[in-house]
Structure formats: structure tokens, C-alpha cells
GROMACS .gro file of C-alpha atoms in nm:
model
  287
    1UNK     CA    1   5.472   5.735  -4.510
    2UNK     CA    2   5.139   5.746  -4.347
    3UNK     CA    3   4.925   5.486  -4.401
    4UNK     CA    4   4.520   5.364  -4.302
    5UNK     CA    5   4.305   5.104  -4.115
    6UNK     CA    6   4.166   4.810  -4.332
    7UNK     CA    7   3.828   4.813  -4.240
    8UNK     CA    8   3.757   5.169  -4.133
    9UNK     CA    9   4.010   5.376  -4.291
   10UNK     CA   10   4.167   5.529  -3.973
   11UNK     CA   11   4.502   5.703  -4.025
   12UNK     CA   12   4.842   5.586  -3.898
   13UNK     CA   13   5.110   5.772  -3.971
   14UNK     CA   14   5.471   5.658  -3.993
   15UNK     CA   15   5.645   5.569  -3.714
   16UNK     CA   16   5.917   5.801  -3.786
   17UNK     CA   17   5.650   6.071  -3.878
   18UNK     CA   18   5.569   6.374  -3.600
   19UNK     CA   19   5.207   6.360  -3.423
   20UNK     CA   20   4.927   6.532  -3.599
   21UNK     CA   21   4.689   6.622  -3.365
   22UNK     CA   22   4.417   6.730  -3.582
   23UNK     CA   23   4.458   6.423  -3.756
   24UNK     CA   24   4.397   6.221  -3.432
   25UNK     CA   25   4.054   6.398  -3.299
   26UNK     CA   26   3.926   6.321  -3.652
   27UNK     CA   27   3.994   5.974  -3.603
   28UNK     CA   28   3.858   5.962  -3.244
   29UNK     CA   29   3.498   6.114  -3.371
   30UNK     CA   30   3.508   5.831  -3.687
   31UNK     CA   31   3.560   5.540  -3.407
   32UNK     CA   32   3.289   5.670  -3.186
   33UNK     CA   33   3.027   5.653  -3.486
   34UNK     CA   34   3.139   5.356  -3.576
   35UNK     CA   35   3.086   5.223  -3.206
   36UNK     CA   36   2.758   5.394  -3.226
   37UNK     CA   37   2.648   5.211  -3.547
   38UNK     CA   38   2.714   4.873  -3.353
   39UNK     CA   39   2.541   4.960  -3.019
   40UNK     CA   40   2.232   5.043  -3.238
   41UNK     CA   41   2.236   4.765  -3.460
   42UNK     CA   42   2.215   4.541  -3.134
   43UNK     CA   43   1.833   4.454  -3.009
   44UNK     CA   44   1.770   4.584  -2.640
   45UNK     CA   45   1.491   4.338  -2.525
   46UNK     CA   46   1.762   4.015  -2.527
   47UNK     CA   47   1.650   3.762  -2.218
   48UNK     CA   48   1.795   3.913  -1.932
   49UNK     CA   49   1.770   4.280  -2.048
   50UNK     CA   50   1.599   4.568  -1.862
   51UNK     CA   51   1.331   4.579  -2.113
   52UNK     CA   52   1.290   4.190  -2.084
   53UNK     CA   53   1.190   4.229  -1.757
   54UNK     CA   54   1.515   4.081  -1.580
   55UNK     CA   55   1.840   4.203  -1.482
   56UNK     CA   56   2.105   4.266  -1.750
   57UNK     CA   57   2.376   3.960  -1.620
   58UNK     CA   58   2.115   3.650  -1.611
   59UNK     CA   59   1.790   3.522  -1.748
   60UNK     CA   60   1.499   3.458  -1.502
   61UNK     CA   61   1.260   3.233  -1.722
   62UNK     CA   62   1.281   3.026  -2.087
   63UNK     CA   63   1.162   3.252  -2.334
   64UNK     CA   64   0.886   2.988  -2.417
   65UNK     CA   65   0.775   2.702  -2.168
   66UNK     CA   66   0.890   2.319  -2.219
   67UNK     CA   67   0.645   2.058  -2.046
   68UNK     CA   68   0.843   1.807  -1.842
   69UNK     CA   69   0.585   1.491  -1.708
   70UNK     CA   70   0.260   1.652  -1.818
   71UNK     CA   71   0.361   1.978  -1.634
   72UNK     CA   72   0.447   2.294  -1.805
   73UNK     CA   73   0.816   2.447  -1.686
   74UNK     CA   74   0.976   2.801  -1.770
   75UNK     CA   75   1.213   2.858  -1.495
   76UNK     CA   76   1.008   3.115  -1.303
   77UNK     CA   77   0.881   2.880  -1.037
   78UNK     CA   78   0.898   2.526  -0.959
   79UNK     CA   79   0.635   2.230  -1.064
   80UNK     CA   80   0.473   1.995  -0.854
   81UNK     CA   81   0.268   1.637  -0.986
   82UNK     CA   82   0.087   1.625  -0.673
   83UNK     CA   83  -0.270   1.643  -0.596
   84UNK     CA   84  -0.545   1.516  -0.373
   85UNK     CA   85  -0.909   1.366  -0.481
   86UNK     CA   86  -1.166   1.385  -0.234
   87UNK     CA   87  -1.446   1.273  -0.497
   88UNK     CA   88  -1.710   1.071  -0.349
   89UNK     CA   89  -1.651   0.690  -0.357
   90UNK     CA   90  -1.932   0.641  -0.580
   91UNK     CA   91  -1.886   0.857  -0.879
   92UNK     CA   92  -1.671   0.713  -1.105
   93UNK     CA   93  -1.491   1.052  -1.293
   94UNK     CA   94  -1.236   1.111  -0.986
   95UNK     CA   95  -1.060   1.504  -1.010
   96UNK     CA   96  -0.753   1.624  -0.922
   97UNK     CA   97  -0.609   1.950  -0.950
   98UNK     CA   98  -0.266   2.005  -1.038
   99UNK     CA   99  -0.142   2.360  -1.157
  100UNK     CA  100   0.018   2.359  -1.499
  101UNK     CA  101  -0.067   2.010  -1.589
  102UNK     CA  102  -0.121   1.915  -1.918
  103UNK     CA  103  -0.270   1.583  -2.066
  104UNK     CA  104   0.069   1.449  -2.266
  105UNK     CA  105   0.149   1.112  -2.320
  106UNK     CA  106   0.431   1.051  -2.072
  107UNK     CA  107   0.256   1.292  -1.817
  108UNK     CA  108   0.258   1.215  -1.458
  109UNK     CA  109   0.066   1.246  -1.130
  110UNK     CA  110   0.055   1.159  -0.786
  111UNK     CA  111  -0.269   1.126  -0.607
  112UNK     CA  112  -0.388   1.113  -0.275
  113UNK     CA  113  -0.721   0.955  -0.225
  114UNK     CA  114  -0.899   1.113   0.088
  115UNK     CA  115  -1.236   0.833   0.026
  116UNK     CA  116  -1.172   0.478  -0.115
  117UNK     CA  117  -1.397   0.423  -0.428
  118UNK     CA  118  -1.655   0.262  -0.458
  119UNK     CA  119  -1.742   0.311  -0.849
  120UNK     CA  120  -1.689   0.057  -1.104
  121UNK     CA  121  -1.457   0.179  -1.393
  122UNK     CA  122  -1.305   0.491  -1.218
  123UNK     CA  123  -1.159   0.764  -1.445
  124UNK     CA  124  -0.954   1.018  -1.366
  125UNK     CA  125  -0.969   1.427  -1.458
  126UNK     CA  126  -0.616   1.638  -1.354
  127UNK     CA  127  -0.675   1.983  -1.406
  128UNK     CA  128  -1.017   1.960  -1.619
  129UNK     CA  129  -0.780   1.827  -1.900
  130UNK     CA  130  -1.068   1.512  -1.935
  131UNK     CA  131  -1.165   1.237  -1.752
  132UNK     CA  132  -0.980   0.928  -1.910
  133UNK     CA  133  -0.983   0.521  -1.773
  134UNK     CA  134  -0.762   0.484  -1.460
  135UNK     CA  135  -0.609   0.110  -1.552
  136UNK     CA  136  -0.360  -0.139  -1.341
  137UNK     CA  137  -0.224  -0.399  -1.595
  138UNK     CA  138  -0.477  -0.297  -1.860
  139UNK     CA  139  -0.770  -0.355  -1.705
  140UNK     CA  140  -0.978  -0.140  -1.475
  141UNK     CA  141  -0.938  -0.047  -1.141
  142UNK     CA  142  -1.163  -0.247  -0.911
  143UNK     CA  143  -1.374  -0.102  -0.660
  144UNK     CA  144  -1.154  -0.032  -0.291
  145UNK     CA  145  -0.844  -0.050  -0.453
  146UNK     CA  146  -0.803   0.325  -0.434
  147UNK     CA  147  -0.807   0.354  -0.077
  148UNK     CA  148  -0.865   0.668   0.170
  149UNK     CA  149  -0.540   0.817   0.267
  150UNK     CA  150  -0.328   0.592   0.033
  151UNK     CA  151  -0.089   0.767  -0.242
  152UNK     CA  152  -0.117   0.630  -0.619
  153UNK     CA  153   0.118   0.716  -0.872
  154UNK     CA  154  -0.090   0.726  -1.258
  155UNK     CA  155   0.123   0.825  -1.567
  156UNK     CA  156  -0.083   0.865  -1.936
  157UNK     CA  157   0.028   0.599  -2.207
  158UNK     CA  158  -0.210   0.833  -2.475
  159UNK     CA  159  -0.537   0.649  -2.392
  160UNK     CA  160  -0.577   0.605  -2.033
  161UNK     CA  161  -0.384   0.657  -1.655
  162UNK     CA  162  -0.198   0.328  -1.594
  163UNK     CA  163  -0.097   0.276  -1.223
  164UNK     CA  164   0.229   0.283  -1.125
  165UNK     CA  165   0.344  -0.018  -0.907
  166UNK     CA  166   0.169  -0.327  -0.749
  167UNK     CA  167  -0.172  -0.344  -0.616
  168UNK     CA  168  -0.276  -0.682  -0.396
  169UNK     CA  169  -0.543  -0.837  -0.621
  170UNK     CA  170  -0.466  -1.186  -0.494
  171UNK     CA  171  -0.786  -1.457  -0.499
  172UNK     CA  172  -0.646  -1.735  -0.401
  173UNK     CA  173  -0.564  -1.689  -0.059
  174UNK     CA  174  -0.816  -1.543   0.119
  175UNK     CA  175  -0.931  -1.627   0.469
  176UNK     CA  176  -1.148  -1.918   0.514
  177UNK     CA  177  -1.486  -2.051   0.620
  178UNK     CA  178  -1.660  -2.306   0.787
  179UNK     CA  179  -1.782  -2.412   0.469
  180UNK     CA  180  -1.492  -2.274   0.191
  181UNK     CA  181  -1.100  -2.317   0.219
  182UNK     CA  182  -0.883  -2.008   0.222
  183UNK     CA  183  -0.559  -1.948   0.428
  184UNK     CA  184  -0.676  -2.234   0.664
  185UNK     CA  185  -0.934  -2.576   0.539
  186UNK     CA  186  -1.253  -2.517   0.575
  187UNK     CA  187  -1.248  -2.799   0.894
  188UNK     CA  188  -0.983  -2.630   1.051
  189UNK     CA  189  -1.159  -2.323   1.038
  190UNK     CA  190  -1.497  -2.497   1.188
  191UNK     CA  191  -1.232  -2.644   1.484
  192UNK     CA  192  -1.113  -2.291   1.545
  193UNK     CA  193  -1.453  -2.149   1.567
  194UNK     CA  194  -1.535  -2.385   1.835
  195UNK     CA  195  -1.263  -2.316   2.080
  196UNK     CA  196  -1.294  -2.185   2.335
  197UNK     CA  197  -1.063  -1.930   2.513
  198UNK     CA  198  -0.913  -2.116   2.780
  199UNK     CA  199  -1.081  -2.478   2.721
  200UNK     CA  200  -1.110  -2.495   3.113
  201UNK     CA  201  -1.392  -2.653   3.293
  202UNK     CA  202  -1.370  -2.651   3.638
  203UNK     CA  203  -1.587  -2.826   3.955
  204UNK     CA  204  -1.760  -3.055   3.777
  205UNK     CA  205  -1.970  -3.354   4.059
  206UNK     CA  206  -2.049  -3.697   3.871
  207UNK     CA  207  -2.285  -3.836   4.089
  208UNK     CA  208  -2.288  -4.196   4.165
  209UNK     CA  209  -2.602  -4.306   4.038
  210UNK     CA  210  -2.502  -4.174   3.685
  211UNK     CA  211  -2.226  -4.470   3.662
  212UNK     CA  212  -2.369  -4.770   3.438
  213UNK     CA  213  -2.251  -5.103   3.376
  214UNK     CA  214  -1.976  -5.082   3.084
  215UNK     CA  215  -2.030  -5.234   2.757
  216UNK     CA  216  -1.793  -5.049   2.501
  217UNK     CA  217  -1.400  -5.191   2.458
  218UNK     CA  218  -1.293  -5.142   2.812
  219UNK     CA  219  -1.503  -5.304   2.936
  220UNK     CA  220  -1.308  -5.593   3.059
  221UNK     CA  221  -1.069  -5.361   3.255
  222UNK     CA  222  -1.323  -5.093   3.380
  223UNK     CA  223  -1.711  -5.223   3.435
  224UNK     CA  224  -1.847  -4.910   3.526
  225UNK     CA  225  -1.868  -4.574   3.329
  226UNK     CA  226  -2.012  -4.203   3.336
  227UNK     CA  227  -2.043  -3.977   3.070
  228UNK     CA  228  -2.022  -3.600   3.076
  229UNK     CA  229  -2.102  -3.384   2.809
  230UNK     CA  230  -1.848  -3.097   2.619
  231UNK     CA  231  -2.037  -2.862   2.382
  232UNK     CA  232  -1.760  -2.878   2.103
  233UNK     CA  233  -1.527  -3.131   2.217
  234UNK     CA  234  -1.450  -3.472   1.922
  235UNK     CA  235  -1.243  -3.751   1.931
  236UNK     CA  236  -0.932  -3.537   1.818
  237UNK     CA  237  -0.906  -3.361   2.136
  238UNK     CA  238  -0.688  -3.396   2.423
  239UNK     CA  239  -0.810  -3.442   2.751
  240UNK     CA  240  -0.657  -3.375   3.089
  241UNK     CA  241  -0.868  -3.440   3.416
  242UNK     CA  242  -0.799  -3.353   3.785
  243UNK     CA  243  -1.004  -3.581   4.020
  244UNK     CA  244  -1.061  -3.490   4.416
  245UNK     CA  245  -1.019  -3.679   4.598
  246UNK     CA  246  -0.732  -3.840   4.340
  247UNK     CA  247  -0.812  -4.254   4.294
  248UNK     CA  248  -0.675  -4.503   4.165
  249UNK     CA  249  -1.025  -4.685   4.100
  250UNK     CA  250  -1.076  -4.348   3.825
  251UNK     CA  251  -0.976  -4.323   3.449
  252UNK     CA  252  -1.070  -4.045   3.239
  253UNK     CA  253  -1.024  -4.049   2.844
  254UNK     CA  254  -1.152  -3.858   2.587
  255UNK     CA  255  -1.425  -4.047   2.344
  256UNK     CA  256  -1.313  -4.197   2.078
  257UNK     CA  257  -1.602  -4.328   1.906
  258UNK     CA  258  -1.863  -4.142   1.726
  259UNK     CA  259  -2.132  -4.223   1.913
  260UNK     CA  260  -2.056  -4.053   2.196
  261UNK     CA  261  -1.884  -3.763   2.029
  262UNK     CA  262  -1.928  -3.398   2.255
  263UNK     CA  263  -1.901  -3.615   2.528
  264UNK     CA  264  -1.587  -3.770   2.741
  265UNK     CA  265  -1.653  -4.086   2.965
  266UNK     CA  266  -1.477  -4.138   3.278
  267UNK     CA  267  -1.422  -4.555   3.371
  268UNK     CA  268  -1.465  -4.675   3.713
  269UNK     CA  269  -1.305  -5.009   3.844
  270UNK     CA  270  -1.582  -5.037   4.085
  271UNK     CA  271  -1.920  -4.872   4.103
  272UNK     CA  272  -1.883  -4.522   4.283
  273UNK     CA  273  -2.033  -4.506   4.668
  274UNK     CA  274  -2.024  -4.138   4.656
  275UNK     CA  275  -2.010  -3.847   4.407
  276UNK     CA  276  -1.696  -3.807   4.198
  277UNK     CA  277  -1.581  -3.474   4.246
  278UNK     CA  278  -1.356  -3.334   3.887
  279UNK     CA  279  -1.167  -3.035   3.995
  280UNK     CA  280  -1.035  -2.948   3.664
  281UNK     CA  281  -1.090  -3.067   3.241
  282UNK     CA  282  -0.838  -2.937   3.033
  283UNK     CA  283  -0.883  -2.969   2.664
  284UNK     CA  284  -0.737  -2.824   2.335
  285UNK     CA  285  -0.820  -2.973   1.983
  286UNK     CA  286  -0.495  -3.154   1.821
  287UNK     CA  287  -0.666  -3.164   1.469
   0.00000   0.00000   0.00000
């Protein structure tokens, strides 16, 4: 006995029964409506579709854009956080331009400074979205720490940029002078500033008549003595002489006492007949 389809009522006859063809073109024209009724009942402008704009198999963009870092996204092209400021170094509102960028806490940028600034309490404006404080550690940025040609990361905590990484704000160690200590003392620095390239002097004549009769603590081994004078030399230094013709009747030393300080003294055992001839003083500060 012939029988019918659940859902849309199609016959099927026995299987014992003969074919009825009649019965089976009916049939075929029901199941094509009904195949019709579900094509039109489904929307044509899916994502993808031709009328979406994009072929049938795959979707080209997100039906609505999602902002990722401050940057809005919907598949169609890729997103950048980089930008360059060439602002002048003093005016303070520094501007970027960044396409797509929107001011989100969480959003990020990366900035190349073309001029170092100059402005006290810098701010920042990516993409006209408003100028807000530009902050490392909480507090403002100091003027010349956003250097020409150096890159800064900045990301938005909802009230101002906060820079990302380290800056060098140490002041403690900076470099010395003759009258404050830094990486060196402050005397160290004065004994630097006096040397001199080489601390050579060469062909230096004593003449004889500038010896004198000794008086100071040697003067029970050497009686007679000549000073020569060392712009910068003290009693720290270290002296090396070269006398011509060499003599064993000649000392050199450097002074050590403070009255005679820029000065070194050479001793004689006897008083000089002739000029003393000093081919070479060598000298270097030992501190």
C-alpha cells in the first residue's frame, strides 16, 4: 500500500507496487517549490555575498570594526601605531598623526621625535584626538628627554601618555668641576685641568749665577740650589730630569714644601762653574 513523506507529504508507493509516472512528476514539481520556499526565505547580502561586496566563499572585512591598542581594525587593511612629531621644541602640545587611532585607555603609540623639546610639561595630540600630559613615572617629562631622532613608546592609562621604558634621569653622577664633585672630586678634576698633554719640557739652561747657598733640609748634603719654575706642577708630582752633560755633582727632585710649590729645585754639591744644561723634565701628577 502506498504510503507519504512526513513532512511534505510526497508519495511512496509500495515496494511491490508498479511505477506511476504521473504520480512521480507531481512529486518532482512539489519538491522544487518547496526548495524554492527555502532559497527565498534565505537573506542574499550575508558577509561574503555578491551583494555584500565580496566573493561568495570568504569574508573580506568584520561587519563592524573592533579597536585593538587605540587603533580601529576591520580586516580590510592592516594598522600601524607609528608616527613622527616634528613640533617645534618649544611648544609644549606635541602632534602625531596616526590613521585610525582612537584615544582608548590601553591605546598605544610609537613616536619618533625629529626636534628634542624644549617645553616644560609636554603633551601629546595623536590624530587630533586631544592633547593630554606625556608622563614617565607619574611625573612630567623634563625638557631634552624627548630627543631628535630617538623612538618613544607612550600608551594612555585614561588620563595621560605614560612612557614606556627607562629614561636616564640620574643626578647623582654627573661630571665634575673644579669647584663641585661629580664622576671625579672636584681636586681631581682641578689636577686634570692642569695637565698638560705630554708634560715634556725640553732644553732648559740653569745658569750658574742662579745657584744660591742652600738653607732648606738638604742642606747638609747639597749646599747649593737652583730653582726653576713649572706653571702647574705641586708636590704630588713626579719628576724625571735628564742633565747634559750627566754629573754626579747634580740632583734634581721635585718640591716638596709649599713654599716653593710650581717650582722644582735642582741641588748642587758644589757651586756650578758653568751653565747647567737640562735636556729633558718629565712630569705627570700621581694625585
Amino acid at each position: 500500500m502506498a504510503t507519504q513523506t512526513t513532512n511534505y507529504k510526497f508519495n511512496k508507493p509500495a515496494m511491490g507496487e508498479p511505477a506511476d509516472i504521473s504520480v512521480i512528476a507531481n512529486d518532482m514539481d512539489l519538491i522544487d517549490a518547496a526548495l524554492k520556499k527555502v532559497d527565498d526565505a534565505v537573506p542574499d547580502n550575508y558577509a561574503g555575498s555578491s551583494s555584500a561586496g565580496g566573493a561568495a566563499t570568504s569574508a573580506v572585512k568584520l561587519q563592524t570594526a573592533r579597536t585593538i591598542d587605540g587603533v580601529d581594525f576591520n580586516g580590510s587593511a592592516a594598522i600601524t601605531h607609528y608616527g613622527t612629531c616634528s613640533t617645534a621644541a618649544a611648544t609644549a602640545t606635541k602632534v602625531v598623526a596616526c590613521t585610525g587611532f582612537k584615544l582608548v585607555t590601553g591605546a598605544r603609540i610609537i613616536v619618533k621625535f625629529t626636534v628634542t623639546n624644549t617645553a616644560a610639561n609636554p603633551t601629546l595630540n595623536v590624530n587630533s584626538s586631544g592633547a593630554k600630559a606625556i608622563q614617565y613615572r607619574g611625573a612630567a617629562i623634563s625638557a631634552g628627554q624627548l630627543a631628535a631622532n630617538r623612538v618613544r613608546e607612550f600608551v594612555y592609562d585614561g588620563t595621560a601618555y605614560q612612557l614606556i621604558g627607562d629614561l636616564d634621569t640620574n643626578t647623582t653622577y654627573s661630571n665634575a668641576t673644579q669647584s663641585a664633585a661629580g664622576l671625579m672630586s672636584a681636586a681631581d678634576k682641578v689636577k686634570l685641568d692642569s695637565l698638560k698633554v705630554d708634560h715634556v719640557i725640553k732644553n732648559v739652561t740653569i745658569t750658574a749665577a742662579s745657584f744660591k747657598a742652600n738653607t732648606d733640609d738638604y742642606s747638609s748634603y747639597y749646599p747649593y740650589y737652583a730653582d726653576y719654575a713649572i706653571s702647574g706642577i705641586t708636590a704630588t708630582c713626579d719628576v724625571d730630569v735628564t742633565y747634559s752633560p750627566a754629573t754626579d755633582a747634580m740632583e734634581c727632585m721635585a718640591d716638596k714644601g709649599a713654599s716653593l710649590a710650581g717650582s722644582i729645585r735642582l741641588y748642587a754639591l758644589d757651586m756650578p762653574t758653568a751653565d747647567v744644561t737640562i735636556e729633558k723634565i718629565v712630569w705627570k701628577e700621581l694625585g
